[in-house]
Structures are given as C-alpha cells and as structure tokens.
Amino acid sequence: MAIPDQTKTRLLEAAGEEFAEKGFDAARVRSICRRAGVNLAAINYHFGDKERLYTEAVLEAHRCGSEVLPDSVFQQAEPAEQLRRYLHHFLSHVLSLRGHPKWHHTLILREMLQPTSASEVLVRDAIRPRFERLLGILRKVCGEADERRLHALAFSVIGQCLHYKMARPVSERLIGTEAFEALDLEFLTEHIATFCLAALGLVPPLNEAGESRVGESISGR
C-alpha cells in the first residue's frame, strides 16, 4: 500500500478549505500555500496549476464515503433488493458528511450552484458510473420505458435522497433538529426504497400508516 505524500495531502486540505470559503476565482494560491505550510512551487509540482488543484479538491470532496460498490453486491439479487442496496449506499454518503471536514459539503454545493470545468471531470469520473448503475436497475424493472422516462425515474430516486442533505437547514427549522435526526440511514433507506418500489409496482401500495405491507410482493416482477 502506497504511503500518501504528506505535502500533497496538506495542500489538498488547504485548497479545499480555501475554495469552499471563497470559490475558485477569489481563492488565492499564496493563501493555500500558507494554510498548508508549503512554498508556491509545491502546487506546480503536485498539481500543475490552480485549476487542476481545484478539480482534485472537488473530486476529493465527492470521493469521501462514496466508493463505487462492486458488481458482486448486485449480482443474483432481485431488482427490488438491488434498488435497496443502491439506496442504502447512496444515502450513507449523503448523510455521512458529518465526520468529514466541513469544506467537503460546502465545496460540492458551490460546484453544483456555480459549475466550473471541474464538473466535467466530476460527472465523467465519479457521478456517471453511479448514475448508469441506477439506470441499469430501473431498466430491469421498467423494460419498456424509453430513455426519457428512465432518466425521470432515476432523478426521482436521486432527488429523494439528496433532499436530506440539500434541504437540511430548512427541514430542521420545519420539524426541529431532534425530529430530523430521527430520520437516520436505516429508516430513510427503508422509507425511500418502499416508496419507490410501490410506485414501480414491485410491492403493494403503502397502507394507511404509510408503511410497507411486510411479506407481500407483486408476483412476476
């Protein structure tokens, strides 16, 4: 196992903090180097230039806690179970940024709201493989759906998950921090999975308590 270069690691952390606070244009290379305790030449040596450093910081912010699940996790599982596993993994990343430096979340939000050239790399290398995985699962469920419908279905699934990160400040004010914290990983995985599976016809509609009918399934799917 390779030993990480400590200078490169410090630069990446310092850059993440600087870019998260100020954005790409306002961030200064000298300030990043001061934060990292290195000289200016270190950026050129490890990253080439400011733009590449920014891209690497964005990728690092997205990478933490979001490794791609291997094919073996999905093989020989029914589509409903594949979707549950996908949701559990995706939600674990969405909800897990506690424990990671605050700049990770802030920088990703900045890049979503004000995309730069880093978005092209982020989508190609990190987001698209996960999106294609979800499309593959949905194709097994909705074999006759065209691409437009599949895309809408996939975004419906993703949107439910991202709500709990993107809208957290407003949601906490609506229901209180304690009630929001009660919406933990296992609860949300089950809720969103059941909600989606019911909409897709893989399980019966929710009952009057808004719960799944345990043990029931739609045959032939």
mmCIF file with all atom_site columns, C-alpha atoms in Angstrom:
data_model
loop_
_atom_site.group_PDB
_atom_site.id
_atom_site.type_symbol
_atom_site.label_atom_id
_atom_site.label_alt_id
_atom_site.label_comp_id
_atom_site.label_asym_id
_atom_site.label_entity_id
_atom_site.label_seq_id
_atom_site.pdbx_PDB_ins_code
_atom_site.Cartn_x
_atom_site.Cartn_y
_atom_site.Cartn_z
_atom_site.occupancy
_atom_site.B_iso_or_equiv
_atom_site.pdbx_formal_charge
_atom_site.auth_seq_id
_atom_site.auth_comp_id
_atom_site.auth_asym_id
_atom_site.auth_atom_id
_atom_site.pdbx_PDB_model_num
ATOM 1   C CA . MET A 1 1   ? 0.000   0.000   0.000   1.00 0.00 ? 1   MET A CA 1
ATOM 2   C CA . ALA A 1 2   ? 1.448   3.348   -1.071  1.00 0.00 ? 2   ALA A CA 1
ATOM 3   C CA . ILE A 1 3   ? 2.275   5.881   1.637   1.00 0.00 ? 3   ILE A CA 1
ATOM 4   C CA . PRO A 1 4   ? 0.422   9.151   0.915   1.00 0.00 ? 4   PRO A CA 1
ATOM 5   C CA . ASP A 1 5   ? 2.558   12.206  0.207   1.00 0.00 ? 5   ASP A CA 1
ATOM 6   C CA . GLN A 1 6   ? 2.019   14.429  3.251   1.00 0.00 ? 6   GLN A CA 1
ATOM 7   C CA . THR A 1 7   ? 2.742   17.644  1.366   1.00 0.00 ? 7   THR A CA 1
ATOM 8   C CA . LYS A 1 8   ? 0.187   16.778  -1.298  1.00 0.00 ? 8   LYS A CA 1
ATOM 9   C CA . THR A 1 9   ? -2.360  15.844  1.376   1.00 0.00 ? 9   THR A CA 1
ATOM 10  C CA . ARG A 1 10  ? -1.852  19.120  3.248   1.00 0.00 ? 10  ARG A CA 1
ATOM 11  C CA . LEU A 1 11  ? -2.174  21.076  0.009   1.00 0.00 ? 11  LEU A CA 1
ATOM 12  C CA . LEU A 1 12  ? -5.413  19.309  -0.876  1.00 0.00 ? 12  LEU A CA 1
ATOM 13  C CA . GLU A 1 13  ? -6.921  20.004  2.550   1.00 0.00 ? 13  GLU A CA 1
ATOM 14  C CA . ALA A 1 14  ? -5.808  23.634  2.495   1.00 0.00 ? 14  ALA A CA 1
ATOM 15  C CA . ALA A 1 15  ? -7.107  24.100  -1.043  1.00 0.00 ? 15  ALA A CA 1
ATOM 16  C CA . GLY A 1 16  ? -10.437 22.515  -0.146  1.00 0.00 ? 16  GLY A CA 1
ATOM 17  C CA . GLU A 1 17  ? -10.870 24.939  2.740   1.00 0.00 ? 17  GLU A CA 1
ATOM 18  C CA . GLU A 1 18  ? -9.857  27.965  0.662   1.00 0.00 ? 18  GLU A CA 1
ATOM 19  C CA . PHE A 1 19  ? -12.023 27.084  -2.340  1.00 0.00 ? 19  PHE A CA 1
ATOM 20  C CA . ALA A 1 20  ? -15.011 26.234  -0.123  1.00 0.00 ? 20  ALA A CA 1
ATOM 21  C CA . GLU A 1 21  ? -14.778 29.581  1.649   1.00 0.00 ? 21  GLU A CA 1
ATOM 22  C CA . LYS A 1 22  ? -14.074 31.811  -1.352  1.00 0.00 ? 22  LYS A CA 1
ATOM 23  C CA . GLY A 1 23  ? -14.853 29.958  -4.566  1.00 0.00 ? 23  GLY A CA 1
ATOM 24  C CA . PHE A 1 24  ? -12.399 29.305  -7.392  1.00 0.00 ? 24  PHE A CA 1
ATOM 25  C CA . ASP A 1 25  ? -11.964 32.886  -8.627  1.00 0.00 ? 25  ASP A CA 1
ATOM 26  C CA . ALA A 1 26  ? -11.471 34.542  -5.237  1.00 0.00 ? 26  ALA A CA 1
ATOM 27  C CA . ALA A 1 27  ? -9.218  31.837  -3.797  1.00 0.00 ? 27  ALA A CA 1
ATOM 28  C CA . ARG A 1 28  ? -5.524  32.661  -3.842  1.00 0.00 ? 28  ARG A CA 1
ATOM 29  C CA . VAL A 1 29  ? -2.691  30.225  -4.402  1.00 0.00 ? 29  VAL A CA 1
ATOM 30  C CA . ARG A 1 30  ? -0.487  32.050  -1.874  1.00 0.00 ? 30  ARG A CA 1
ATOM 31  C CA . SER A 1 31  ? -3.184  31.721  0.765   1.00 0.00 ? 31  SER A CA 1
ATOM 32  C CA . ILE A 1 32  ? -3.495  27.989  0.069   1.00 0.00 ? 32  ILE A CA 1
ATOM 33  C CA . CYS A 1 33  ? 0.250   27.552  0.452   1.00 0.00 ? 33  CYS A CA 1
ATOM 34  C CA . ARG A 1 34  ? 0.249   29.465  3.743   1.00 0.00 ? 34  ARG A CA 1
ATOM 35  C CA . ARG A 1 35  ? -2.530  27.236  5.072   1.00 0.00 ? 35  ARG A CA 1
ATOM 36  C CA . ALA A 1 36  ? -0.598  24.135  4.029   1.00 0.00 ? 36  ALA A CA 1
ATOM 37  C CA . GLY A 1 37  ? 2.772   25.430  5.238   1.00 0.00 ? 37  GLY A CA 1
ATOM 38  C CA . VAL A 1 38  ? 4.468   24.860  1.879   1.00 0.00 ? 38  VAL A CA 1
ATOM 39  C CA . ASN A 1 39  ? 6.080   27.023  -0.774  1.00 0.00 ? 39  ASN A CA 1
ATOM 40  C CA . LEU A 1 40  ? 4.464   28.057  -4.057  1.00 0.00 ? 40  LEU A CA 1
ATOM 41  C CA . ALA A 1 41  ? 6.472   25.564  -6.093  1.00 0.00 ? 41  ALA A CA 1
ATOM 42  C CA . ALA A 1 42  ? 4.675   22.695  -4.323  1.00 0.00 ? 42  ALA A CA 1
ATOM 43  C CA . ILE A 1 43  ? 1.428   23.384  -6.189  1.00 0.00 ? 43  ILE A CA 1
ATOM 44  C CA . ASN A 1 44  ? 3.100   23.224  -9.582  1.00 0.00 ? 44  ASN A CA 1
ATOM 45  C CA . TYR A 1 45  ? 4.985   20.081  -8.583  1.00 0.00 ? 45  TYR A CA 1
ATOM 46  C CA . HIS A 1 46  ? 1.978   18.155  -7.262  1.00 0.00 ? 46  HIS A CA 1
ATOM 47  C CA . PHE A 1 47  ? -0.929  19.542  -9.297  1.00 0.00 ? 47  PHE A CA 1
ATOM 48  C CA . GLY A 1 48  ? 0.374   21.649  -12.180 1.00 0.00 ? 48  GLY A CA 1
ATOM 49  C CA . ASP A 1 49  ? -1.791  24.709  -11.687 1.00 0.00 ? 49  ASP A CA 1
ATOM 50  C CA . LYS A 1 50  ? -4.654  26.225  -9.683  1.00 0.00 ? 50  LYS A CA 1
ATOM 51  C CA . GLU A 1 51  ? -7.370  24.804  -11.946 1.00 0.00 ? 51  GLU A CA 1
ATOM 52  C CA . ARG A 1 52  ? -6.096  21.243  -11.583 1.00 0.00 ? 52  ARG A CA 1
ATOM 53  C CA . LEU A 1 53  ? -5.769  21.712  -7.826  1.00 0.00 ? 53  LEU A CA 1
ATOM 54  C CA . TYR A 1 54  ? -9.387  22.861  -7.696  1.00 0.00 ? 54  TYR A CA 1
ATOM 55  C CA . THR A 1 55  ? -10.559 19.865  -9.713  1.00 0.00 ? 55  THR A CA 1
ATOM 56  C CA . GLU A 1 56  ? -8.697  17.489  -7.403  1.00 0.00 ? 56  GLU A CA 1
ATOM 57  C CA . ALA A 1 57  ? -10.242 19.169  -4.352  1.00 0.00 ? 57  ALA A CA 1
ATOM 58  C CA . VAL A 1 58  ? -13.744 18.774  -5.820  1.00 0.00 ? 58  VAL A CA 1
ATOM 59  C CA . LEU A 1 59  ? -13.089 15.109  -6.604  1.00 0.00 ? 59  LEU A CA 1
ATOM 60  C CA . GLU A 1 60  ? -11.752 14.544  -3.088  1.00 0.00 ? 60  GLU A CA 1
ATOM 61  C CA . ALA A 1 61  ? -14.836 16.185  -1.573  1.00 0.00 ? 61  ALA A CA 1
ATOM 62  C CA . HIS A 1 62  ? -17.108 13.885  -3.578  1.00 0.00 ? 62  HIS A CA 1
ATOM 63  C CA . ARG A 1 63  ? -14.927 10.802  -3.148  1.00 0.00 ? 63  ARG A CA 1
ATOM 64  C CA . CYS A 1 64  ? -15.042 10.576  0.662   1.00 0.00 ? 64  CYS A CA 1
ATOM 65  C CA . GLY A 1 65  ? -17.508 7.911   1.666   1.00 0.00 ? 65  GLY A CA 1
ATOM 66  C CA . SER A 1 66  ? -18.722 7.334   -1.899  1.00 0.00 ? 66  SER A CA 1
ATOM 67  C CA . GLU A 1 67  ? -16.687 4.435   -3.261  1.00 0.00 ? 67  GLU A CA 1
ATOM 68  C CA . VAL A 1 68  ? -18.340 2.565   -6.115  1.00 0.00 ? 68  VAL A CA 1
ATOM 69  C CA . LEU A 1 69  ? -19.970 -0.659  -4.969  1.00 0.00 ? 69  LEU A CA 1
ATOM 70  C CA . PRO A 1 70  ? -18.576 -3.744  -6.758  1.00 0.00 ? 70  PRO A CA 1
ATOM 71  C CA . ASP A 1 71  ? -20.754 -5.736  -9.150  1.00 0.00 ? 71  ASP A CA 1
ATOM 72  C CA . SER A 1 72  ? -20.813 -8.622  -6.688  1.00 0.00 ? 72  SER A CA 1
ATOM 73  C CA . VAL A 1 73  ? -23.051 -6.594  -4.365  1.00 0.00 ? 73  VAL A CA 1
ATOM 74  C CA . PHE A 1 74  ? -25.779 -6.595  -7.015  1.00 0.00 ? 74  PHE A CA 1
ATOM 75  C CA . GLN A 1 75  ? -25.288 -9.958  -8.712  1.00 0.00 ? 75  GLN A CA 1
ATOM 76  C CA . GLN A 1 76  ? -28.003 -12.575 -8.195  1.00 0.00 ? 76  GLN A CA 1
ATOM 77  C CA . ALA A 1 77  ? -30.194 -10.097 -6.313  1.00 0.00 ? 77  ALA A CA 1
ATOM 78  C CA . GLU A 1 78  ? -33.719 -9.298  -7.455  1.00 0.00 ? 78  GLU A CA 1
ATOM 79  C CA . PRO A 1 79  ? -34.273 -5.753  -8.827  1.00 0.00 ? 79  PRO A CA 1
ATOM 80  C CA . ALA A 1 80  ? -36.083 -4.695  -5.638  1.00 0.00 ? 80  ALA A CA 1
ATOM 81  C CA . GLU A 1 81  ? -33.129 -5.744  -3.490  1.00 0.00 ? 81  GLU A CA 1
ATOM 82  C CA . GLN A 1 82  ? -30.684 -4.127  -5.906  1.00 0.00 ? 82  GLN A CA 1
ATOM 83  C CA . LEU A 1 83  ? -32.531 -0.843  -5.527  1.00 0.00 ? 83  LEU A CA 1
ATOM 84  C CA . ARG A 1 84  ? -32.466 -1.132  -1.721  1.00 0.00 ? 84  ARG A CA 1
ATOM 85  C CA . ARG A 1 85  ? -28.721 -1.740  -1.747  1.00 0.00 ? 85  ARG A CA 1
ATOM 86  C CA . TYR A 1 86  ? -28.165 1.159   -4.123  1.00 0.00 ? 86  TYR A CA 1
ATOM 87  C CA . LEU A 1 87  ? -30.238 3.482   -1.924  1.00 0.00 ? 87  LEU A CA 1
ATOM 88  C CA . HIS A 1 88  ? -28.529 2.391   1.283   1.00 0.00 ? 88  HIS A CA 1
ATOM 89  C CA . HIS A 1 89  ? -25.114 3.100   -0.210  1.00 0.00 ? 89  HIS A CA 1
ATOM 90  C CA . PHE A 1 90  ? -26.154 6.418   -1.762  1.00 0.00 ? 90  PHE A CA 1
ATOM 91  C CA . LEU A 1 91  ? -27.857 7.614   1.419   1.00 0.00 ? 91  LEU A CA 1
ATOM 92  C CA . SER A 1 92  ? -24.888 6.570   3.526   1.00 0.00 ? 92  SER A CA 1
ATOM 93  C CA . HIS A 1 93  ? -22.829 9.052   1.501   1.00 0.00 ? 93  HIS A CA 1
ATOM 94  C CA . VAL A 1 94  ? -25.485 11.770  1.554   1.00 0.00 ? 94  VAL A CA 1
ATOM 95  C CA . LEU A 1 95  ? -25.852 11.543  5.326   1.00 0.00 ? 95  LEU A CA 1
ATOM 96  C CA . SER A 1 96  ? -22.233 10.780  6.198   1.00 0.00 ? 96  SER A CA 1
ATOM 97  C CA . LEU A 1 97  ? -20.528 14.076  5.589   1.00 0.00 ? 97  LEU A CA 1
ATOM 98  C CA . ARG A 1 98  ? -20.646 14.570  9.374   1.00 0.00 ? 98  ARG A CA 1
ATOM 99  C CA . GLY A 1 99  ? -17.274 13.242  10.362  1.00 0.00 ? 99  GLY A CA 1
ATOM 100 C CA . HIS A 1 100 ? -15.646 14.629  7.235   1.00 0.00 ? 100 HIS A CA 1
ATOM 101 C CA . PRO A 1 101 ? -14.262 18.180  7.122   1.00 0.00 ? 101 PRO A CA 1
ATOM 102 C CA . LYS A 1 102 ? -16.978 20.798  6.602   1.00 0.00 ? 102 LYS A CA 1
ATOM 103 C CA . TRP A 1 103 ? -15.323 22.011  3.403   1.00 0.00 ? 103 TRP A CA 1
ATOM 104 C CA . HIS A 1 104 ? -16.299 18.803  1.578   1.00 0.00 ? 104 HIS A CA 1
ATOM 105 C CA . HIS A 1 105 ? -20.001 19.596  1.670   1.00 0.00 ? 105 HIS A CA 1
ATOM 106 C CA . THR A 1 106 ? -19.542 23.340  1.091   1.00 0.00 ? 106 THR A CA 1
ATOM 107 C CA . LEU A 1 107 ? -17.305 22.849  -1.932  1.00 0.00 ? 107 LEU A CA 1
ATOM 108 C CA . ILE A 1 108 ? -19.653 20.347  -3.577  1.00 0.00 ? 108 ILE A CA 1
ATOM 109 C CA . LEU A 1 109 ? -22.556 22.749  -3.047  1.00 0.00 ? 109 LEU A CA 1
ATOM 110 C CA . ARG A 1 110 ? -20.546 25.568  -4.630  1.00 0.00 ? 110 ARG A CA 1
ATOM 111 C CA . GLU A 1 111 ? -19.747 23.409  -7.635  1.00 0.00 ? 111 GLU A CA 1
ATOM 112 C CA . MET A 1 112 ? -23.398 22.408  -8.043  1.00 0.00 ? 112 MET A CA 1
ATOM 113 C CA . LEU A 1 113 ? -24.632 26.004  -7.878  1.00 0.00 ? 113 LEU A CA 1
ATOM 114 C CA . GLN A 1 114 ? -21.796 27.542  -9.903  1.00 0.00 ? 114 GLN A CA 1
ATOM 115 C CA . PRO A 1 115 ? -20.324 24.792  -12.109 1.00 0.00 ? 115 PRO A CA 1
ATOM 116 C CA . THR A 1 116 ? -16.776 25.107  -13.397 1.00 0.00 ? 116 THR A CA 1
ATOM 117 C CA . SER A 1 117 ? -14.715 22.942  -15.702 1.00 0.00 ? 117 SER A CA 1
ATOM 118 C CA . ALA A 1 118 ? -14.261 20.608  -12.710 1.00 0.00 ? 118 ALA A CA 1
ATOM 119 C CA . SER A 1 119 ? -17.869 19.492  -13.168 1.00 0.00 ? 119 SER A CA 1
ATOM 120 C CA . GLU A 1 120 ? -16.980 17.795  -16.439 1.00 0.00 ? 120 GLU A CA 1
ATOM 121 C CA . VAL A 1 121 ? -14.400 15.641  -14.663 1.00 0.00 ? 121 VAL A CA 1
ATOM 122 C CA . LEU A 1 122 ? -16.642 15.069  -11.645 1.00 0.00 ? 122 LEU A CA 1
ATOM 123 C CA . VAL A 1 123 ? -19.542 13.845  -13.771 1.00 0.00 ? 123 VAL A CA 1
ATOM 124 C CA . ARG A 1 124 ? -17.370 11.697  -16.030 1.00 0.00 ? 124 ARG A CA 1
ATOM 125 C CA . ASP A 1 125 ? -15.258 10.033  -13.359 1.00 0.00 ? 125 ASP A CA 1
ATOM 126 C CA . ALA A 1 126 ? -17.464 9.947   -10.267 1.00 0.00 ? 126 ALA A CA 1
ATOM 127 C CA . ILE A 1 127 ? -21.144 10.611  -10.877 1.00 0.00 ? 127 ILE A CA 1
ATOM 128 C CA . ARG A 1 128 ? -21.864 8.963   -14.230 1.00 0.00 ? 128 ARG A CA 1
ATOM 129 C CA . PRO A 1 129 ? -20.817 5.413   -13.185 1.00 0.00 ? 129 PRO A CA 1
ATOM 130 C CA . ARG A 1 130 ? -23.253 5.543   -10.250 1.00 0.00 ? 130 ARG A CA 1
ATOM 131 C CA . PHE A 1 131 ? -25.996 7.022   -12.412 1.00 0.00 ? 131 PHE A CA 1
ATOM 132 C CA . GLU A 1 132 ? -25.549 4.290   -15.011 1.00 0.00 ? 132 GLU A CA 1
ATOM 133 C CA . ARG A 1 133 ? -25.808 1.706   -12.247 1.00 0.00 ? 133 ARG A CA 1
ATOM 134 C CA . LEU A 1 134 ? -29.180 3.122   -11.204 1.00 0.00 ? 134 LEU A CA 1
ATOM 135 C CA . LEU A 1 135 ? -30.401 3.223   -14.815 1.00 0.00 ? 135 LEU A CA 1
ATOM 136 C CA . GLY A 1 136 ? -29.442 -0.423  -15.167 1.00 0.00 ? 136 GLY A CA 1
ATOM 137 C CA . ILE A 1 137 ? -31.527 -1.367  -12.140 1.00 0.00 ? 137 ILE A CA 1
ATOM 138 C CA . LEU A 1 138 ? -34.507 0.618   -13.397 1.00 0.00 ? 138 LEU A CA 1
ATOM 139 C CA . ARG A 1 139 ? -34.281 -0.977  -16.856 1.00 0.00 ? 139 ARG A CA 1
ATOM 140 C CA . LYS A 1 140 ? -34.793 -4.358  -15.218 1.00 0.00 ? 140 LYS A CA 1
ATOM 141 C CA . VAL A 1 141 ? -37.975 -3.079  -13.591 1.00 0.00 ? 141 VAL A CA 1
ATOM 142 C CA . CYS A 1 142 ? -39.361 -0.996  -16.465 1.00 0.00 ? 142 CYS A CA 1
ATOM 143 C CA . GLY A 1 143 ? -38.197 -2.896  -19.503 1.00 0.00 ? 143 GLY A CA 1
ATOM 144 C CA . GLU A 1 144 ? -40.409 -0.977  -21.917 1.00 0.00 ? 144 GLU A CA 1
ATOM 145 C CA . ALA A 1 145 ? -39.536 2.534   -20.666 1.00 0.00 ? 145 ALA A CA 1
ATOM 146 C CA . ASP A 1 146 ? -37.769 4.827   -23.105 1.00 0.00 ? 146 ASP A CA 1
ATOM 147 C CA . GLU A 1 147 ? -34.669 6.802   -22.123 1.00 0.00 ? 147 GLU A CA 1
ATOM 148 C CA . ARG A 1 148 ? -36.618 9.944   -21.223 1.00 0.00 ? 148 ARG A CA 1
ATOM 149 C CA . ARG A 1 149 ? -38.791 8.001   -18.780 1.00 0.00 ? 149 ARG A CA 1
ATOM 150 C CA . LEU A 1 150 ? -35.791 6.176   -17.313 1.00 0.00 ? 150 LEU A CA 1
ATOM 151 C CA . HIS A 1 151 ? -33.981 9.449   -16.762 1.00 0.00 ? 151 HIS A CA 1
ATOM 152 C CA . ALA A 1 152 ? -37.013 10.925  -14.991 1.00 0.00 ? 152 ALA A CA 1
ATOM 153 C CA . LEU A 1 153 ? -37.350 7.812   -12.817 1.00 0.00 ? 153 LEU A CA 1
ATOM 154 C CA . ALA A 1 154 ? -33.666 7.931   -11.894 1.00 0.00 ? 154 ALA A CA 1
ATOM 155 C CA . PHE A 1 155 ? -33.824 11.616  -10.983 1.00 0.00 ? 155 PHE A CA 1
ATOM 156 C CA . SER A 1 156 ? -36.919 10.946  -8.884  1.00 0.00 ? 156 SER A CA 1
ATOM 157 C CA . VAL A 1 157 ? -34.960 8.388   -6.862  1.00 0.00 ? 157 VAL A CA 1
ATOM 158 C CA . ILE A 1 158 ? -31.885 10.600  -6.546  1.00 0.00 ? 158 ILE A CA 1
ATOM 159 C CA . GLY A 1 159 ? -33.918 13.687  -5.660  1.00 0.00 ? 159 GLY A CA 1
ATOM 160 C CA . GLN A 1 160 ? -35.494 11.981  -2.665  1.00 0.00 ? 160 GLN A CA 1
ATOM 161 C CA . CYS A 1 161 ? -32.062 11.118  -1.312  1.00 0.00 ? 161 CYS A CA 1
ATOM 162 C CA . LEU A 1 162 ? -30.444 14.491  -1.923  1.00 0.00 ? 162 LEU A CA 1
ATOM 163 C CA . HIS A 1 163 ? -33.295 16.326  -0.212  1.00 0.00 ? 163 HIS A CA 1
ATOM 164 C CA . TYR A 1 164 ? -31.994 15.228  3.183   1.00 0.00 ? 164 TYR A CA 1
ATOM 165 C CA . LYS A 1 165 ? -28.684 16.965  2.560   1.00 0.00 ? 165 LYS A CA 1
ATOM 166 C CA . MET A 1 166 ? -29.585 19.919  0.350   1.00 0.00 ? 166 MET A CA 1
ATOM 167 C CA . ALA A 1 167 ? -32.679 20.988  2.277   1.00 0.00 ? 167 ALA A CA 1
ATOM 168 C CA . ARG A 1 168 ? -31.442 20.139  5.758   1.00 0.00 ? 168 ARG A CA 1
ATOM 169 C CA . PRO A 1 169 ? -31.296 23.718  7.124   1.00 0.00 ? 169 PRO A CA 1
ATOM 170 C CA . VAL A 1 170 ? -34.918 24.399  6.140   1.00 0.00 ? 170 VAL A CA 1
ATOM 171 C CA . SER A 1 171 ? -36.105 20.919  7.128   1.00 0.00 ? 171 SER A CA 1
ATOM 172 C CA . GLU A 1 172 ? -34.642 21.261  10.624  1.00 0.00 ? 172 GLU A CA 1
ATOM 173 C CA . ARG A 1 173 ? -36.489 24.533  11.063  1.00 0.00 ? 173 ARG A CA 1
ATOM 174 C CA . LEU A 1 174 ? -39.701 22.900  9.907   1.00 0.00 ? 174 LEU A CA 1
ATOM 175 C CA . ILE A 1 175 ? -39.696 19.885  12.218  1.00 0.00 ? 175 ILE A CA 1
ATOM 176 C CA . GLY A 1 176 ? -36.878 20.535  14.691  1.00 0.00 ? 176 GLY A CA 1
ATOM 177 C CA . THR A 1 177 ? -33.353 19.112  14.876  1.00 0.00 ? 177 THR A CA 1
ATOM 178 C CA . GLU A 1 178 ? -34.305 16.143  17.042  1.00 0.00 ? 178 GLU A CA 1
ATOM 179 C CA . ALA A 1 179 ? -37.069 15.018  14.682  1.00 0.00 ? 179 ALA A CA 1
ATOM 180 C CA . PHE A 1 180 ? -34.796 15.475  11.682  1.00 0.00 ? 180 PHE A CA 1
ATOM 181 C CA . GLU A 1 181 ? -32.007 13.452  13.314  1.00 0.00 ? 181 GLU A CA 1
ATOM 182 C CA . ALA A 1 182 ? -34.516 10.628  13.835  1.00 0.00 ? 182 ALA A CA 1
ATOM 183 C CA . LEU A 1 183 ? -34.604 10.239  10.049  1.00 0.00 ? 183 LEU A CA 1
ATOM 184 C CA . ASP A 1 184 ? -31.482 8.100   10.149  1.00 0.00 ? 184 ASP A CA 1
ATOM 185 C CA . LEU A 1 185 ? -29.847 5.938   7.482   1.00 0.00 ? 185 LEU A CA 1
ATOM 186 C CA . GLU A 1 186 ? -31.793 2.739   8.089   1.00 0.00 ? 186 GLU A CA 1
ATOM 187 C CA . PHE A 1 187 ? -35.158 4.498   8.381   1.00 0.00 ? 187 PHE A CA 1
ATOM 188 C CA . LEU A 1 188 ? -34.637 6.559   5.227   1.00 0.00 ? 188 LEU A CA 1
ATOM 189 C CA . THR A 1 189 ? -33.340 3.593   3.240   1.00 0.00 ? 189 THR A CA 1
ATOM 190 C CA . GLU A 1 190 ? -36.457 1.616   4.067   1.00 0.00 ? 190 GLU A CA 1
ATOM 191 C CA . HIS A 1 191 ? -38.797 4.558   3.536   1.00 0.00 ? 191 HIS A CA 1
ATOM 192 C CA . ILE A 1 192 ? -37.416 5.686   0.175   1.00 0.00 ? 192 ILE A CA 1
ATOM 193 C CA . ALA A 1 193 ? -36.976 2.115   -1.067  1.00 0.00 ? 193 ALA A CA 1
ATOM 194 C CA . THR A 1 194 ? -40.544 1.184   -0.159  1.00 0.00 ? 194 THR A CA 1
ATOM 195 C CA . PHE A 1 195 ? -41.908 4.427   -1.616  1.00 0.00 ? 195 PHE A CA 1
ATOM 196 C CA . CYS A 1 196 ? -40.067 3.843   -4.903  1.00 0.00 ? 196 CYS A CA 1
ATOM 197 C CA . LEU A 1 197 ? -40.812 0.135   -5.072  1.00 0.00 ? 197 LEU A CA 1
ATOM 198 C CA . ALA A 1 198 ? -44.520 0.774   -4.510  1.00 0.00 ? 198 ALA A CA 1
ATOM 199 C CA . ALA A 1 199 ? -44.503 3.361   -7.305  1.00 0.00 ? 199 ALA A CA 1
ATOM 200 C CA . LEU A 1 200 ? -42.704 0.892   -9.576  1.00 0.00 ? 200 LEU A CA 1
ATOM 201 C CA . GLY A 1 201 ? -45.189 -1.870  -8.761  1.00 0.00 ? 201 GLY A CA 1
ATOM 202 C CA . LEU A 1 202 ? -42.682 -4.158  -7.050  1.00 0.00 ? 202 LEU A CA 1
ATOM 203 C CA . VAL A 1 203 ? -44.515 -4.077  -3.708  1.00 0.00 ? 203 VAL A CA 1
ATOM 204 C CA . PRO A 1 204 ? -48.155 -3.283  -2.865  1.00 0.00 ? 204 PRO A CA 1
ATOM 205 C CA . PRO A 1 205 ? -49.202 0.325   -2.180  1.00 0.00 ? 205 PRO A CA 1
ATOM 206 C CA . LEU A 1 206 ? -48.408 1.675   1.286   1.00 0.00 ? 206 LEU A CA 1
ATOM 207 C CA . ASN A 1 207 ? -51.033 1.081   3.966   1.00 0.00 ? 207 ASN A CA 1
ATOM 208 C CA . GLU A 1 208 ? -52.895 3.781   5.890   1.00 0.00 ? 208 GLU A CA 1
ATOM 209 C CA . ALA A 1 209 ? -49.957 4.119   8.290   1.00 0.00 ? 209 ALA A CA 1
ATOM 210 C CA . GLY A 1 210 ? -47.655 4.884   5.375   1.00 0.00 ? 210 GLY A CA 1
ATOM 211 C CA . GLU A 1 211 ? -45.817 1.598   5.886   1.00 0.00 ? 211 GLU A CA 1
ATOM 212 C CA . SER A 1 212 ? -44.991 -1.311  3.641   1.00 0.00 ? 212 SER A CA 1
ATOM 213 C CA . ARG A 1 213 ? -47.031 -4.484  3.941   1.00 0.00 ? 213 ARG A CA 1
ATOM 214 C CA . VAL A 1 214 ? -44.308 -6.765  5.216   1.00 0.00 ? 214 VAL A CA 1
ATOM 215 C CA . GLY A 1 215 ? -44.054 -10.070 3.405   1.00 0.00 ? 215 GLY A CA 1
ATOM 216 C CA . GLU A 1 216 ? -46.238 -9.036  0.468   1.00 0.00 ? 216 GLU A CA 1
ATOM 217 C CA . SER A 1 217 ? -44.915 -8.598  -3.047  1.00 0.00 ? 217 SER A CA 1
ATOM 218 C CA . ILE A 1 218 ? -46.211 -8.268  -6.546  1.00 0.00 ? 218 ILE A CA 1
ATOM 219 C CA . SER A 1 219 ? -45.745 -11.615 -8.309  1.00 0.00 ? 219 SER A CA 1
ATOM 220 C CA . GLY A 1 220 ? -43.927 -11.899 -11.567 1.00 0.00 ? 220 GLY A CA 1
ATOM 221 C CA . ARG A 1 221 ? -41.739 -8.804  -11.089 1.00 0.00 ? 221 ARG A CA 1
#
